[in-house]
Amino acid sequence: LTADRSTTELLRNNGRLDLLEFNSRSQPMTNMSPKLPS
């Protein structure tokens, strides 16, 4: 279960990173938005 759990966490983290990168590419203006903490 430990290996499966770690793998799942890695997949989740990678998915989140991919989404963040995708959002950055799709909406580069969001990075410059004063509403988001940098």
Coordinates of C-alpha atoms in Angstrom, one line a residue, residues 7-22:
T7 CA 2.7 6.5 -6.7
T8 CA -0.7 7.9 -6.5
E9 CA 0.6 11.0 -4.7
L10 CA 3.3 11.5 -7.4
L11 CA 0.7 11.1 -10.1
R12 CA -1.5 13.7 -8.4
N13 CA 1.4 16.1 -7.9
N14 CA 2.4 15.7 -11.6
G15 CA -1.2 16.2 -12.7
R16 CA -1.4 19.4 -10.7
L17 CA 1.9 20.6 -12.1
D18 CA 0.7 19.9 -15.6
L19 CA -2.5 21.8 -15.0
L20 CA -0.6 24.7 -13.6
E21 CA 1.8 24.7 -16.6
F22 CA -1.2 24.3 -19.0

